[in-house]
mmCIF file of C-alpha atoms and ligand atoms in Angstrom:
data_model
loop_
_atom_site.group_PDB
_atom_site.id
_atom_site.type_symbol
_atom_site.label_atom_id
_atom_site.label_comp_id
_atom_site.label_asym_id
_atom_site.label_seq_id
_atom_site.Cartn_x
_atom_site.Cartn_y
_atom_site.Cartn_z
ATOM 1 C CA UNK B 1 13.700 -19.870 2.412
ATOM 2 C CA UNK B 2 13.380 -18.244 -0.819
ATOM 3 C CA UNK B 3 9.994 -18.569 -3.120
ATOM 4 C CA UNK B 4 9.894 -17.133 -6.521
ATOM 5 C CA UNK B 5 6.955 -15.518 -7.729
ATOM 6 C CA UNK B 6 6.876 -15.830 -11.740
ATOM 7 C CA UNK B 7 5.262 -13.129 -13.528
ATOM 8 C CA UNK B 8 7.459 -12.139 -16.356
ATOM 9 C CA UNK B 9 9.175 -8.860 -15.955
ATOM 10 C CA UNK B 10 7.249 -8.241 -12.747
ATOM 11 C CA UNK B 11 9.086 -11.181 -10.785
ATOM 12 C CA UNK B 12 10.416 -11.063 -7.359
ATOM 13 C CA UNK B 13 11.705 -12.920 -4.393
ATOM 14 C CA UNK B 14 9.586 -13.985 -1.188
ATOM 15 C CA UNK B 15 12.444 -14.245 1.384
ATOM 16 C CA UNK B 16 10.791 -15.938 4.601
ATOM 17 C CA UNK B 17 13.586 -16.117 7.015
ATOM 18 C CA UNK B 18 13.451 -15.670 10.927
ATOM 19 C CA UNK B 19 15.755 -12.708 11.972
ATOM 20 C CA UNK B 20 15.244 -11.256 8.361
ATOM 21 C CA UNK B 21 14.861 -7.593 9.909
ATOM 22 C CA UNK B 22 18.609 -7.981 10.571
ATOM 23 C CA UNK B 23 19.538 -8.378 7.290
ATOM 24 C CA UNK B 24 17.483 -5.839 5.721
ATOM 25 C CA UNK B 25 20.041 -3.237 4.151
ATOM 26 C CA UNK B 26 21.299 -6.600 2.181
ATOM 27 C CA UNK B 27 17.873 -7.671 0.811
ATOM 28 C CA UNK B 28 16.613 -3.811 -0.154
ATOM 29 C CA UNK B 29 20.473 -3.267 -1.624
ATOM 30 C CA UNK B 30 19.824 -6.398 -3.647
ATOM 31 C CA UNK B 31 16.543 -4.868 -5.732
ATOM 32 C CA UNK B 32 17.188 -1.004 -5.705
ATOM 33 C CA UNK B 33 20.433 1.046 -6.059
ATOM 34 C CA UNK B 34 18.842 4.234 -4.898
ATOM 35 C CA UNK B 35 19.211 6.241 -1.717
ATOM 36 C CA UNK B 36 15.754 7.452 -0.693
ATOM 37 C CA UNK B 37 13.177 4.955 1.156
ATOM 38 C CA UNK B 38 9.627 5.935 2.820
ATOM 39 C CA UNK B 39 8.418 3.479 4.833
ATOM 40 C CA UNK B 40 4.513 3.761 5.372
ATOM 41 C CA UNK B 41 3.640 1.841 8.792
ATOM 42 C CA UNK B 42 0.463 2.078 11.185
ATOM 43 C CA UNK B 43 -0.086 3.042 14.619
ATOM 44 C CA UNK B 44 0.538 -0.498 16.392
ATOM 45 C CA UNK B 45 3.415 -1.979 14.161
ATOM 46 C CA UNK B 46 5.647 1.525 13.865
ATOM 47 C CA UNK B 47 6.177 1.628 17.602
ATOM 48 C CA UNK B 48 7.461 -1.921 17.623
ATOM 49 C CA UNK B 49 9.481 -2.391 14.136
ATOM 50 C CA UNK B 50 9.989 0.774 12.831
ATOM 51 C CA UNK B 51 13.040 2.062 14.696
ATOM 52 C CA UNK B 52 14.760 -1.420 14.220
ATOM 53 C CA UNK B 53 14.127 -1.455 10.392
ATOM 54 C CA UNK B 54 15.337 2.069 10.308
ATOM 55 C CA UNK B 55 18.593 1.503 11.938
ATOM 56 C CA UNK B 56 18.929 -1.588 9.830
ATOM 57 C CA UNK B 57 18.845 0.419 6.566
ATOM 58 C CA UNK B 58 22.173 2.168 7.103
ATOM 59 C CA UNK B 59 23.063 2.354 3.167
ATOM 60 C CA UNK B 60 19.772 4.488 2.970
ATOM 61 C CA UNK B 61 18.345 7.848 3.731
ATOM 62 C CA UNK B 62 14.891 6.789 5.424
ATOM 63 C CA UNK B 63 12.105 8.366 6.010
ATOM 64 C CA UNK B 64 8.418 7.597 7.351
ATOM 65 C CA UNK B 65 4.733 8.120 7.743
ATOM 66 C CA UNK B 66 2.419 6.378 10.010
ATOM 67 C CA UNK B 67 -1.297 6.213 9.530
ATOM 68 C CA UNK B 68 -3.961 5.037 12.296
ATOM 69 C CA UNK B 69 -4.048 1.360 12.343
ATOM 70 C CA UNK B 70 -7.162 -0.479 11.131
ATOM 71 C CA UNK B 71 -9.506 -0.880 8.025
ATOM 72 C CA UNK B 72 -10.241 3.075 8.334
ATOM 73 C CA UNK B 73 -7.244 3.953 6.971
ATOM 74 C CA UNK B 74 -7.543 2.043 3.658
ATOM 75 C CA UNK B 75 -9.461 5.266 2.621
ATOM 76 C CA UNK B 76 -9.533 8.319 0.116
ATOM 77 C CA UNK B 77 -8.788 10.652 3.320
ATOM 78 C CA UNK B 78 -5.704 8.465 4.343
ATOM 79 C CA UNK B 79 -4.551 8.172 0.643
ATOM 80 C CA UNK B 80 -4.629 11.752 0.180
ATOM 81 C CA UNK B 81 -2.752 12.124 3.525
ATOM 82 C CA UNK B 82 0.120 9.679 2.703
ATOM 83 C CA UNK B 83 0.710 11.226 -0.522
ATOM 84 C CA UNK B 84 0.745 14.929 0.818
ATOM 85 C CA UNK B 85 3.425 13.557 3.242
ATOM 86 C CA UNK B 86 5.494 11.864 0.437
ATOM 87 C CA UNK B 87 5.320 14.901 -1.680
ATOM 88 C CA UNK B 88 6.285 17.203 1.370
ATOM 89 C CA UNK B 89 9.172 14.757 1.956
ATOM 90 C CA UNK B 90 10.057 15.327 -1.778
ATOM 91 C CA UNK B 91 9.955 11.763 -3.182
ATOM 92 C CA UNK B 92 11.159 11.578 -6.421
ATOM 93 C CA UNK B 93 9.938 9.412 -9.497
ATOM 94 C CA UNK B 94 11.542 5.908 -8.932
ATOM 95 C CA UNK B 95 12.118 6.123 -5.320
ATOM 96 C CA UNK B 96 11.401 3.180 -2.894
ATOM 97 C CA UNK B 97 8.528 2.669 -0.569
ATOM 98 C CA UNK B 98 8.280 -0.140 1.998
ATOM 99 C CA UNK B 99 4.759 -1.358 3.307
ATOM 100 C CA UNK B 100 5.708 -2.227 7.150
ATOM 101 C CA UNK B 101 2.247 -3.621 8.790
ATOM 102 C CA UNK B 102 -0.639 -5.888 8.033
ATOM 103 C CA UNK B 103 -2.695 -6.253 5.153
ATOM 104 C CA UNK B 104 -4.238 -3.002 5.161
ATOM 105 C CA UNK B 105 -0.787 -0.824 4.916
ATOM 106 C CA UNK B 106 0.426 -3.539 2.136
ATOM 107 C CA UNK B 107 -2.830 -2.449 0.117
ATOM 108 C CA UNK B 108 -2.792 1.271 0.688
ATOM 109 C CA UNK B 109 1.137 1.577 0.461
ATOM 110 C CA UNK B 110 0.754 -0.747 -3.196
ATOM 111 C CA UNK B 111 -1.712 1.605 -4.241
ATOM 112 C CA UNK B 112 0.070 4.758 -3.575
ATOM 113 C CA UNK B 113 2.917 2.949 -5.194
ATOM 114 C CA UNK B 114 0.448 2.393 -8.078
ATOM 115 C CA UNK B 115 -0.159 5.813 -8.437
ATOM 116 C CA UNK B 116 2.292 8.357 -7.488
ATOM 117 C CA UNK B 117 4.588 9.045 -11.003
ATOM 118 C CA UNK B 118 2.157 6.521 -12.215
ATOM 119 C CA UNK B 119 4.189 3.931 -10.109
ATOM 120 C CA UNK B 120 7.028 3.906 -8.233
ATOM 121 C CA UNK B 121 8.882 0.151 -7.084
ATOM 122 C CA UNK B 122 7.262 -1.078 -3.438
ATOM 123 C CA UNK B 123 8.348 -3.833 -1.031
ATOM 124 C CA UNK B 124 6.315 -5.553 1.113
ATOM 125 C CA UNK B 125 7.499 -6.278 5.081
ATOM 126 C CA UNK B 126 4.145 -7.737 6.140
ATOM 127 C CA UNK B 127 3.723 -8.196 9.979
ATOM 128 C CA UNK B 128 0.507 -9.734 10.362
ATOM 129 C CA UNK B 129 -0.415 -13.589 9.585
ATOM 130 C CA UNK B 130 -2.776 -12.695 7.384
ATOM 131 C CA UNK B 131 -0.085 -10.645 5.148
ATOM 132 C CA UNK B 132 2.874 -12.784 5.342
ATOM 133 C CA UNK B 133 0.911 -15.909 4.524
ATOM 134 C CA UNK B 134 -1.291 -14.101 1.747
ATOM 135 C CA UNK B 135 -1.866 -10.360 0.986
ATOM 136 C CA UNK B 136 1.637 -8.981 0.753
ATOM 137 C CA UNK B 137 2.090 -11.589 -2.704
ATOM 138 C CA UNK B 138 -0.120 -11.403 -5.641
ATOM 139 C CA UNK B 139 -0.117 -7.385 -6.478
ATOM 140 C CA UNK B 140 -3.696 -6.120 -5.614
ATOM 141 C CA UNK B 141 -3.510 -3.106 -3.944
ATOM 142 C CA UNK B 142 -6.533 -1.223 -3.070
ATOM 143 C CA UNK B 143 -8.567 1.424 -0.799
ATOM 144 C CA UNK B 144 -12.177 1.027 0.277
ATOM 145 C CA UNK B 145 -14.854 3.684 -0.688
ATOM 146 C CA UNK B 146 -18.825 4.463 -0.554
ATOM 147 C CA UNK B 147 -18.906 1.638 1.552
ATOM 148 C CA UNK B 148 -17.478 -0.360 -0.683
ATOM 149 C CA UNK B 149 -14.698 -2.676 0.167
ATOM 150 C CA UNK B 150 -11.216 -2.339 -2.223
ATOM 151 C CA UNK B 151 -13.373 -0.628 -4.588
ATOM 152 C CA UNK B 152 -10.439 1.341 -5.720
ATOM 153 C CA UNK B 153 -7.544 0.116 -6.769
ATOM 154 C CA UNK B 154 -4.782 -1.248 -9.300
ATOM 155 C CA UNK B 155 -2.424 -4.575 -10.106
ATOM 156 C CA UNK B 156 0.684 -3.385 -8.798
ATOM 157 C CA UNK B 157 3.611 -6.235 -7.734
ATOM 158 C CA UNK B 158 6.305 -5.553 -5.141
ATOM 159 C CA UNK B 159 10.025 -5.300 -5.778
ATOM 160 C CA UNK B 160 10.336 -7.973 -3.245
ATOM 161 C CA UNK B 161 8.359 -9.737 -0.178
ATOM 162 C CA UNK B 162 10.396 -9.842 3.067
ATOM 163 C CA UNK B 163 8.875 -11.920 5.874
ATOM 164 C CA UNK B 164 10.288 -12.290 9.629
ATOM 165 C CA UNK B 165 7.765 -14.802 11.560
ATOM 166 C CA UNK B 166 9.335 -13.639 14.168
ATOM 167 C CA UNK B 167 6.949 -9.980 13.904
ATOM 168 C CA UNK B 168 4.190 -12.579 14.920
ATOM 169 C CA UNK B 169 5.163 -12.966 18.467
ATOM 170 C CA UNK B 170 3.739 -9.333 19.329
ATOM 171 C CA UNK B 171 0.369 -10.076 17.328
ATOM 172 C CA UNK B 172 -2.750 -10.150 19.357
ATOM 173 C CA UNK B 173 -4.498 -13.507 19.538
ATOM 174 C CA UNK B 174 -7.373 -12.298 17.619
ATOM 175 C CA UNK B 175 -5.435 -11.008 14.335
ATOM 176 C CA UNK B 176 -3.884 -14.717 14.768
ATOM 177 C CA UNK B 177 -6.887 -16.187 14.283
ATOM 178 C CA UNK B 178 -8.058 -13.878 11.168
ATOM 179 C CA UNK B 179 -5.050 -15.089 9.716
ATOM 180 C CA UNK B 180 -4.892 -18.716 10.230
ATOM 181 C CA UNK B 181 -8.285 -18.938 8.884
ATOM 182 C CA UNK B 182 -7.326 -17.988 5.968
ATOM 183 C CA UNK B 183 -3.920 -20.317 6.070
ATOM 184 C CA UNK B 184 -5.974 -23.428 6.684
ATOM 185 C CA UNK B 185 -8.428 -22.111 3.608
ATOM 186 C CA UNK B 186 -4.925 -22.367 1.345
ATOM 187 C CA UNK B 187 -4.748 -26.094 2.673
ATOM 188 C CA UNK B 188 -7.748 -27.131 1.865
ATOM 189 C CA UNK B 189 -7.669 -26.009 -1.696
ATOM 190 C CA UNK B 190 -4.185 -26.772 -2.968
ATOM 191 C CA UNK B 191 -2.131 -27.871 -0.429
ATOM 192 C CA UNK B 192 -2.729 -31.567 1.546
ATOM 193 C CA UNK B 193 1.088 -31.347 2.911
ATOM 194 C CA UNK B 194 -0.041 -28.058 4.484
ATOM 195 C CA UNK B 195 -2.854 -29.232 6.650
ATOM 196 C CA UNK B 196 -0.964 -32.502 7.615
ATOM 197 C CA UNK B 197 1.673 -30.147 8.824
ATOM 198 C CA UNK B 198 -1.102 -28.267 10.737
ATOM 199 C CA UNK B 199 -2.111 -31.312 12.126
ATOM 200 C CA UNK B 200 1.056 -33.088 13.004
ATOM 201 C CA UNK B 201 2.894 -30.078 14.469
ATOM 202 C CA UNK B 202 3.041 -27.384 17.841
ATOM 203 C CA UNK B 203 0.859 -24.892 17.668
ATOM 204 C CA UNK B 204 3.204 -22.431 16.118
ATOM 205 C CA UNK B 205 3.774 -20.941 12.689
ATOM 206 C CA UNK B 206 7.098 -21.634 11.470
ATOM 207 C CA UNK B 207 8.898 -20.576 8.126
ATOM 208 C CA UNK B 208 7.796 -23.650 6.457
ATOM 209 C CA UNK B 209 4.141 -23.485 7.358
ATOM 210 C CA UNK B 210 4.133 -19.784 5.706
ATOM 211 C CA UNK B 211 5.998 -21.158 2.655
ATOM 212 C CA UNK B 212 3.435 -24.029 2.100
ATOM 213 C CA UNK B 213 0.781 -21.709 2.433
ATOM 214 C CA UNK B 214 2.237 -18.984 0.009
ATOM 215 C CA UNK B 215 3.201 -21.577 -2.958
ATOM 216 C CA UNK B 216 -0.913 -22.152 -3.197
ATOM 217 C CA UNK B 217 -1.456 -18.562 -3.677
ATOM 218 C CA UNK B 218 1.647 -18.271 -5.962
ATOM 219 C CA UNK B 219 0.312 -20.927 -8.008
ATOM 220 C CA UNK B 220 -2.721 -19.551 -8.538
ATOM 221 C CA UNK B 221 -1.875 -16.130 -9.157
ATOM 222 C CA UNK B 222 0.968 -16.931 -11.829
ATOM 223 C CA UNK B 223 -1.611 -18.606 -13.469
ATOM 224 C CA UNK B 224 -4.584 -15.664 -13.099
ATOM 225 C CA UNK B 225 -2.341 -12.400 -12.299
ATOM 226 C CA UNK B 226 -5.525 -10.009 -13.056
ATOM 227 C CA UNK B 227 -8.192 -12.130 -11.210
ATOM 228 C CA UNK B 228 -10.229 -13.360 -14.309
ATOM 229 C CA UNK B 229 -10.555 -16.965 -13.587
ATOM 230 C CA UNK B 230 -8.424 -19.057 -11.235
ATOM 231 C CA UNK B 231 -8.211 -16.771 -8.683
ATOM 232 C CA UNK B 232 -11.905 -16.925 -7.652
ATOM 233 C CA UNK B 233 -10.859 -20.392 -6.034
ATOM 234 C CA UNK B 234 -9.174 -18.196 -3.228
ATOM 235 C CA UNK B 235 -12.571 -17.794 -1.930
ATOM 236 C CA UNK B 236 -13.444 -21.004 -0.911
ATOM 237 C CA UNK B 237 -15.219 -20.544 2.240
ATOM 238 C CA UNK B 238 -16.169 -16.859 1.175
ATOM 239 C CA UNK B 239 -19.676 -17.229 0.061
ATOM 240 C CA UNK B 240 -20.927 -18.564 3.378
ATOM 241 C CA UNK B 241 -18.238 -16.426 5.223
ATOM 242 C CA UNK B 242 -19.081 -13.004 4.224
ATOM 243 C CA UNK B 243 -22.844 -13.834 5.224
ATOM 244 C CA UNK B 244 -21.982 -14.836 8.515
ATOM 245 C CA UNK B 245 -19.233 -12.180 9.275
ATOM 246 C CA UNK B 246 -22.228 -9.446 8.784
ATOM 247 C CA UNK B 247 -23.611 -9.857 12.001
ATOM 248 C CA UNK B 248 -20.379 -8.915 13.646
ATOM 249 C CA UNK B 249 -19.193 -11.437 15.782
ATOM 250 C CA UNK B 250 -16.438 -12.889 13.828
ATOM 251 C CA UNK B 251 -13.285 -11.603 12.162
ATOM 252 C CA UNK B 252 -13.342 -12.301 8.400
ATOM 253 C CA UNK B 253 -10.786 -15.432 9.022
ATOM 254 C CA UNK B 254 -12.904 -16.561 11.699
ATOM 255 C CA UNK B 255 -16.027 -16.467 9.206
ATOM 256 C CA UNK B 256 -13.888 -17.941 6.675
ATOM 257 C CA UNK B 257 -13.487 -20.988 8.788
ATOM 258 C CA UNK B 258 -17.227 -21.444 9.516
ATOM 259 C CA UNK B 259 -17.924 -20.713 5.689
ATOM 260 C CA UNK B 260 -15.314 -23.746 4.647
ATOM 261 C CA UNK B 261 -17.252 -26.241 6.877
ATOM 262 C CA UNK B 262 -20.766 -24.843 5.463
ATOM 263 C CA UNK B 263 -18.852 -25.542 1.842
ATOM 264 C CA UNK B 264 -17.569 -28.757 2.439
ATOM 265 C CA UNK B 265 -21.411 -29.340 4.254
ATOM 266 C CA UNK B 266 -22.781 -28.115 1.456
ATOM 267 C CA UNK B 267 -20.494 -30.290 -1.244
ATOM 268 C CA UNK B 268 -20.918 -33.801 0.921
ATOM 269 C CA UNK B 269 -25.206 -33.361 0.652
ATOM 270 C CA UNK B 270 -24.609 -32.642 -2.939
ATOM 271 C CA UNK B 271 -22.506 -35.895 -3.874
ATOM 272 C CA UNK B 272 -19.932 -33.728 -4.699
ATOM 273 C CA UNK B 273 -17.071 -33.971 -1.672
ATOM 274 C CA UNK B 274 -15.112 -36.489 0.228
ATOM 275 C CA UNK B 275 -17.229 -36.596 3.621
ATOM 276 C CA UNK B 276 -14.036 -37.233 5.470
ATOM 277 C CA UNK B 277 -13.099 -33.613 4.611
ATOM 278 C CA UNK B 278 -15.242 -32.144 7.220
ATOM 279 C CA UNK B 279 -14.157 -33.918 10.345
ATOM 280 C CA UNK B 280 -10.346 -33.495 9.409
ATOM 281 C CA UNK B 281 -11.363 -29.798 8.620
ATOM 282 C CA UNK B 282 -13.152 -29.425 11.983
ATOM 283 C CA UNK B 283 -10.180 -30.801 13.959
ATOM 284 C CA UNK B 284 -7.557 -28.733 12.184
ATOM 285 C CA UNK B 285 -9.954 -25.471 13.094
ATOM 286 C CA UNK B 286 -10.545 -26.508 16.873
ATOM 287 C CA UNK B 287 -6.763 -27.627 17.200
ATOM 288 C CA UNK B 288 -6.052 -23.411 16.255
ATOM 289 C CA UNK B 289 -8.690 -22.398 18.851
ATOM 290 C CA UNK B 290 -10.797 -20.670 15.774
ATOM 291 C CA UNK B 291 -14.355 -20.166 16.775
ATOM 292 C CA UNK B 292 -16.738 -23.018 15.408
ATOM 293 C CA UNK B 293 -20.497 -22.126 15.363
ATOM 294 C CA UNK B 294 -21.681 -25.050 13.958
ATOM 295 C CA UNK B 295 -24.273 -22.804 10.933
ATOM 296 C CA UNK B 296 -26.760 -24.750 9.003
ATOM 297 C CA UNK B 297 -25.895 -23.592 5.360
ATOM 298 C CA UNK B 298 -29.198 -24.256 4.190
ATOM 299 C CA UNK B 299 -30.813 -21.696 6.808
ATOM 300 C CA UNK B 300 -28.694 -18.960 5.038
ATOM 301 C CA UNK B 301 -28.186 -19.950 1.358
ATOM 302 C CA UNK B 302 -30.535 -17.498 0.252
ATOM 303 C CA UNK B 303 -28.641 -14.798 1.322
ATOM 304 C CA UNK B 304 -25.793 -15.503 -1.147
ATOM 305 C CA UNK B 305 -27.823 -14.053 -4.035
ATOM 306 C CA UNK B 306 -26.570 -11.014 -2.568
ATOM 307 C CA UNK B 307 -22.783 -11.862 -2.997
ATOM 308 C CA UNK B 308 -20.967 -9.555 -4.728
ATOM 309 C CA UNK B 309 -19.984 -12.909 -7.015
ATOM 310 C CA UNK B 310 -23.576 -13.090 -8.321
ATOM 311 C CA UNK B 311 -23.356 -12.828 -12.512
ATOM 312 C CA UNK B 312 -26.206 -12.553 -14.513
ATOM 313 C CA UNK B 313 -28.017 -14.334 -11.632
ATOM 314 C CA UNK B 314 -25.587 -17.008 -11.263
ATOM 315 C CA UNK B 315 -23.868 -17.517 -7.729
ATOM 316 C CA UNK B 316 -20.536 -19.926 -8.075
ATOM 317 C CA UNK B 317 -20.045 -21.642 -4.868
ATOM 318 C CA UNK B 318 -16.143 -22.733 -4.436
ATOM 319 C CA UNK B 319 -16.316 -26.030 -3.264
ATOM 320 C CA UNK B 320 -13.794 -29.111 -2.857
ATOM 321 C CA UNK B 321 -14.324 -32.686 -3.921
ATOM 322 C CA UNK B 322 -11.334 -33.350 -1.927
ATOM 323 C CA UNK B 323 -8.223 -31.497 -0.137
ATOM 324 C CA UNK B 324 -6.557 -29.662 -3.239
ATOM 325 C CA UNK B 325 -9.375 -30.141 -5.519
ATOM 326 C CA UNK B 326 -11.375 -27.296 -5.729
ATOM 327 C CA UNK B 327 -13.693 -26.254 -8.714
ATOM 328 C CA UNK B 328 -16.571 -23.687 -8.848
ATOM 329 C CA UNK B 329 -20.560 -24.914 -8.879
ATOM 330 C CA UNK B 330 -22.496 -22.408 -10.516
ATOM 331 C CA UNK B 331 -26.580 -22.045 -8.994
ATOM 332 C CA UNK B 332 -28.969 -19.625 -10.443
ATOM 333 C CA UNK B 333 -30.708 -17.433 -8.266
ATOM 334 C CA UNK B 334 -34.050 -19.313 -8.649
ATOM 335 C CA UNK B 335 -32.483 -22.592 -7.426
ATOM 336 C CA UNK B 336 -31.052 -20.834 -4.374
ATOM 337 C CA UNK B 337 -34.146 -19.053 -3.349
ATOM 338 C CA UNK B 338 -35.855 -22.303 -3.702
ATOM 339 C CA UNK B 339 -32.708 -24.650 -1.764
ATOM 340 C CA UNK B 340 -33.398 -27.869 -1.173
ATOM 341 C CA UNK B 341 -30.846 -29.988 -0.854
ATOM 342 C CA UNK B 342 -30.612 -33.229 -2.621
ATOM 343 C CA UNK B 343 -29.830 -36.357 -0.200
HETATM 344 N N1 NAD D 401 -4.254 -7.454 -1.381
HETATM 345 C C1 NAD D 401 -4.387 -9.089 -1.299
HETATM 346 O O1 NAD D 401 -4.773 -9.768 -1.803
HETATM 347 C C2 NAD D 401 -5.402 -8.994 0.125
HETATM 348 C C3 NAD D 401 -5.934 -10.449 0.706
HETATM 349 C C4 NAD D 401 -6.540 -10.623 1.833
HETATM 350 C C5 NAD D 401 -6.760 -9.620 2.617
HETATM 351 N N2 NAD D 401 -6.200 -8.151 1.879
HETATM 352 C C6 NAD D 401 -6.798 -7.013 3.189
HETATM 353 O O2 NAD D 401 -6.042 -7.193 4.254
HETATM 354 C C7 NAD D 401 -6.367 -6.260 5.039
HETATM 355 C C8 NAD D 401 -6.377 -7.235 6.395
HETATM 356 O O3 NAD D 401 -5.031 -7.320 6.560
HETATM 357 P P1 NAD D 401 -4.902 -7.618 8.556
HETATM 358 O O4 NAD D 401 -5.553 -8.740 8.737
HETATM 359 O O5 NAD D 401 -3.242 -7.795 8.504
HETATM 360 O O6 NAD D 401 -5.265 -6.357 8.997
HETATM 361 P P2 NAD D 401 -4.404 -5.058 9.879
HETATM 362 O O7 NAD D 401 -3.268 -4.636 8.411
HETATM 363 O O8 NAD D 401 -5.308 -3.996 9.853
HETATM 364 O O9 NAD D 401 -3.838 -5.232 10.952
HETATM 365 C C9 NAD D 401 -4.399 -6.130 11.671
HETATM 366 C C10 NAD D 401 -4.203 -5.315 12.983
HETATM 367 O O10 NAD D 401 -2.860 -6.015 13.583
HETATM 368 C C11 NAD D 401 -1.842 -5.185 13.601
HETATM 369 N N3 NAD D 401 -0.669 -5.742 13.998
HETATM 370 C C12 NAD D 401 0.317 -5.896 12.547
HETATM 371 N N4 NAD D 401 1.283 -6.649 12.578
HETATM 372 C C13 NAD D 401 1.535 -6.744 13.862
HETATM 373 C C14 NAD D 401 2.219 -7.318 14.527
HETATM 374 N N5 NAD D 401 3.543 -7.721 14.180
HETATM 375 N N6 NAD D 401 2.439 -6.914 16.065
HETATM 376 C C15 NAD D 401 1.553 -6.216 16.485
HETATM 377 N N7 NAD D 401 0.303 -5.720 16.071
HETATM 378 C C16 NAD D 401 0.346 -5.893 14.478
HETATM 379 C C17 NAD D 401 -2.513 -3.936 13.034
HETATM 380 O O11 NAD D 401 -1.623 -2.661 13.501
HETATM 381 C C18 NAD D 401 -3.829 -3.991 13.038
HETATM 382 O O12 NAD D 401 -4.168 -3.336 14.065
HETATM 383 C C19 NAD D 401 -8.046 -6.061 4.664
HETATM 384 O O13 NAD D 401 -7.828 -4.442 4.180
HETATM 385 C C20 NAD D 401 -8.396 -6.971 3.447
HETATM 386 O O14 NAD D 401 -8.752 -5.951 2.634
HETATM 387 C C21 NAD D 401 -5.701 -8.018 0.875
#
C-alpha cells in the first residue's frame, strides 16, 4: 500500500508493505541517484536488520553508525558522536541518511539530516509500532536537552518512508503497547473505521491498520505542517497522560491510553462527549491488553496547570464529541485550581 504525504515540494511516498525490506534497492533508487548511503541504527535494531538491509542495497556503497538503544541517545552527546562518525566517513553534501529503528533513531537521524551541510536527504525505515504508525511521518525531528524532551529540533520531511510490518515480530511486548496506545488515539480523533477494524480483527497489526492510522496523522500534518494549530489534536489523551506517566509505572503510550479515558470521562461530565465512547474505548484498550488503572481525572486535574500546553494561564484540553470529532476546550488556571464538575 502507498500513502502520499502531500506537502508541495516536500511531498513523499509512505510505502507500507510486508516484505518491503526485500525491495529496498528499488525503493531507494526511485528517489536517490547518488552512490553512498549512511544508515543510522541502534544497538537492538542493528543486529536484527542492518545486515539484511545492507545486503539488499547492492547498487549502493553503504556505511552505518550504530548508537545505544533508548531515549538517552536523543542527546547532544549522541548527536555529536553521529556527526563525527559521518564526517570521518567523509559524507558529502546531498548524500542520503537512513533512519533504521524506532522513534528515537527517527528523531535523531532527522535532526542530523536537517543540520549537516544545512540539510541532507533522509529516509525513514521505522521498526517500532510507534514509529511505523506515527513518528516516521510528519517531519518533526529533534533531541532532548536540559531535562526537556524534544526541545532542540527542526522540521525536516523525509524523502520516503518504508514500513515493513514484519519487523514488528521482534518488537518486545512493552514497546508494542507503547505504540498501540497512540494508534488507538488516531482512531479516536480521526478514524472510526480504524476503531471498528481494531474491535473486529485479531490482535494483529496489518498493513491496513497501519495505513488507516497514518491517514489520520497525514491529514492533520497536511493542514498544519509546522504544528501551529490543528496538530495539537494529536495530543488527545496527553494532558492527563503526561501526569500519570510521571510516576514511572506506565510507558508513554500506556499513559496516553489512560489519559484518553480520562479526557472522555471529563467530556461526558461536561455534557460534551457521547457517553457510549467510554465503554467502546475501554473495550478496545482491554482487547489490546493495555493496563487500565481507573484513574479519577478530577483528582489530578489541578496538576494540568503545569502542562507545557498551558499558554498565558489557559490549558487546552483536547476532547472528542464522538469518535472522529475532536476539538479543543480551553480552561483557565483559576478554574482548574477550583475545578468542580458541573454534573
Ligand atoms: N517525531 C515525531 O513526530 C514523534 C512522534 C511521537 C514520538 N516521537 C518520539 O519517538 C520516541 C519513541 O519512539 P519508540 O517508542 O519507537 O522508541 P525507541 O526508538 O526507543 O524504540 C523502542 C525500543 O524498541 C527497540 N526496537 C525498535 N524496533 C524494534 C524491532 N523491530 N525489534 C526489536 N526491538 C525494536 C528499540 O531498540 C528500543 O529499545 C520518543 O523519543 C518520542 O519523543 C516522535
